[in-house]
PDB file of C-alpha atoms in Angstrom:
ATOM      1  CA  UNK A 936    -138.048  14.955 -68.887  1.00 80.00           C
ATOM      2  CA  UNK A 937    -138.150  18.757 -68.537  1.00 81.00           C
ATOM      3  CA  UNK A 938    -140.520  19.067 -71.482  1.00 87.00           C
ATOM      4  CA  UNK A 939    -142.827  16.462 -69.950  1.00 90.00           C
ATOM      5  CA  UNK A 940    -143.076  18.687 -66.872  1.00 88.00           C
ATOM      6  CA  UNK A 941    -143.817  21.799 -68.945  1.00 91.00           C
ATOM      7  CA  UNK A 942    -140.294  23.263 -68.638  1.00 89.00           C
ATOM      8  CA  UNK A 943    -138.176  24.675 -71.435  1.00 90.00           C
ATOM      9  CA  UNK A 944    -134.924  22.648 -71.364  1.00 82.00           C
ATOM     10  CA  UNK A 945    -132.916  25.659 -72.597  1.00 82.00           C
ATOM     11  CA  UNK A 946    -133.765  27.524 -69.371  1.00 87.00           C
ATOM     12  CA  UNK A 947    -132.258  24.842 -67.134  1.00 87.00           C
ATOM     13  CA  UNK A 948    -128.680  24.829 -65.841  1.00 88.00           C
ATOM     14  CA  UNK A 949    -126.825  21.581 -65.285  1.00 89.00           C
ATOM     15  CA  UNK A 950    -123.732  21.433 -63.077  1.00 92.00           C
ATOM     16  CA  UNK A 951    -121.619  18.366 -62.307  1.00 93.00           C
ATOM     17  CA  UNK A 952    -120.110  18.341 -58.815  1.00 94.00           C
ATOM     18  CA  UNK A 953    -116.898  16.408 -58.209  1.00 91.00           C
ATOM     19  CA  UNK A 954    -116.112  16.072 -61.908  1.00 92.00           C
ATOM     20  CA  UNK A 955    -112.871  14.327 -62.838  1.00 92.00           C
ATOM     21  CA  UNK A 956    -109.919  16.434 -63.965  1.00 90.00           C
ATOM     22  CA  UNK A 957    -109.990  14.792 -67.380  1.00 91.00           C
ATOM     23  CA  UNK A 958    -110.201  17.015 -70.481  1.00 91.00           C
ATOM     24  CA  UNK A 959    -112.021  14.370 -72.544  1.00 93.00           C
ATOM     25  CA  UNK A 960    -114.672  13.803 -69.891  1.00 93.00           C
ATOM     26  CA  UNK A 961    -115.181  17.559 -69.524  1.00 92.00           C
ATOM     27  CA  UNK A 962    -115.486  17.918 -73.320  1.00 91.00           C
ATOM     28  CA  UNK A 963    -118.084  15.124 -73.324  1.00 93.00           C
ATOM     29  CA  UNK A 964    -120.013  16.955 -70.594  1.00 92.00           C
ATOM     30  CA  UNK A 965    -119.956  20.124 -72.688  1.00 89.00           C
ATOM     31  CA  UNK A 966    -121.210  18.239 -75.767  1.00 90.00           C
ATOM     32  CA  UNK A 967    -124.018  16.833 -73.629  1.00 89.00           C
ATOM     33  CA  UNK A 968    -125.118  20.370 -72.730  1.00 85.00           C
ATOM     34  CA  UNK A 969    -123.697  20.556 -69.232  1.00 90.00           C
ATOM     35  CA  UNK A 970    -122.838  24.184 -68.508  1.00 87.00           C
ATOM     36  CA  UNK A 971    -120.485  23.825 -65.523  1.00 90.00           C
ATOM     37  CA  UNK A 972    -118.341  21.255 -63.791  1.00 92.00           C
ATOM     38  CA  UNK A 973    -116.820  21.674 -60.360  1.00 91.00           C
ATOM     39  CA  UNK A 974    -113.608  19.756 -59.827  1.00 90.00           C
ATOM     40  CA  UNK A 975    -112.747  18.382 -56.416  1.00 88.00           C
ATOM     41  CA  UNK A 976    -109.720  19.859 -54.648  1.00 90.00           C
ATOM     42  CA  UNK A 977    -107.797  17.461 -52.420  1.00 90.00           C
ATOM     43  CA  UNK A 978    -107.527  18.096 -48.696  1.00 94.00           C
ATOM     44  CA  UNK A 979    -103.782  18.583 -48.648  1.00 96.00           C
ATOM     45  CA  UNK A 980    -101.248  21.167 -47.529  1.00 97.00           C
ATOM     46  CA  UNK A 981    -101.359  24.642 -49.041  1.00 97.00           C
ATOM     47  CA  UNK A 982     -98.397  23.891 -51.283  1.00 97.00           C
ATOM     48  CA  UNK A 983     -99.888  20.604 -52.517  1.00 97.00           C
ATOM     49  CA  UNK A 984    -103.204  22.323 -53.297  1.00 96.00           C
ATOM     50  CA  UNK A 985    -101.448  25.094 -55.220  1.00 96.00           C
ATOM     51  CA  UNK A 986     -99.509  22.510 -57.255  1.00 96.00           C
ATOM     52  CA  UNK A 987    -102.751  20.667 -57.973  1.00 94.00           C
ATOM     53  CA  UNK A 988    -104.492  23.871 -59.068  1.00 94.00           C
ATOM     54  CA  UNK A 989    -101.582  24.711 -61.367  1.00 95.00           C
ATOM     55  CA  UNK A 990    -101.871  21.230 -62.873  1.00 92.00           C
ATOM     56  CA  UNK A 991    -105.616  21.470 -63.605  1.00 92.00           C
ATOM     57  CA  UNK A 992    -105.676  25.184 -64.548  1.00 92.00           C
ATOM     58  CA  UNK A 993    -105.671  24.408 -68.304  1.00 90.00           C
ATOM     59  CA  UNK A 994    -109.054  22.720 -67.845  1.00 89.00           C
ATOM     60  CA  UNK A 995    -110.683  25.951 -66.672  1.00 87.00           C
ATOM     61  CA  UNK A 996    -112.910  28.008 -68.923  1.00 78.00           C
ATOM     62  CA  UNK A 997    -113.442  30.950 -66.610  1.00 59.00           C
ATOM     63  CA  UNK A 998    -115.998  33.470 -67.755  1.00 50.00           C
ATOM     64  CA  UNK A 999    -117.548  31.326 -70.484  1.00 50.00           C
ATOM     65  CA  UNK A1000    -121.233  32.183 -70.639  1.00 46.00           C
ATOM     66  CA  UNK A1001    -123.646  29.294 -70.675  1.00 44.00           C
TER      67      UNK A1001
END
């Protein structure tokens, strides 16, 4: 689609908002060329949010250049 519009697909950035906290899904996104995925954080108490972030921290690839 990008090529049809005269765009170079390698110059485009794709980000998934509200991605699931599932390592396989995130790996599939990466294989598909998606550069970033933003995981949803539940609207909970501070302590619940911190526990959730600790749980999903292994999914993070902070600082990986696209």
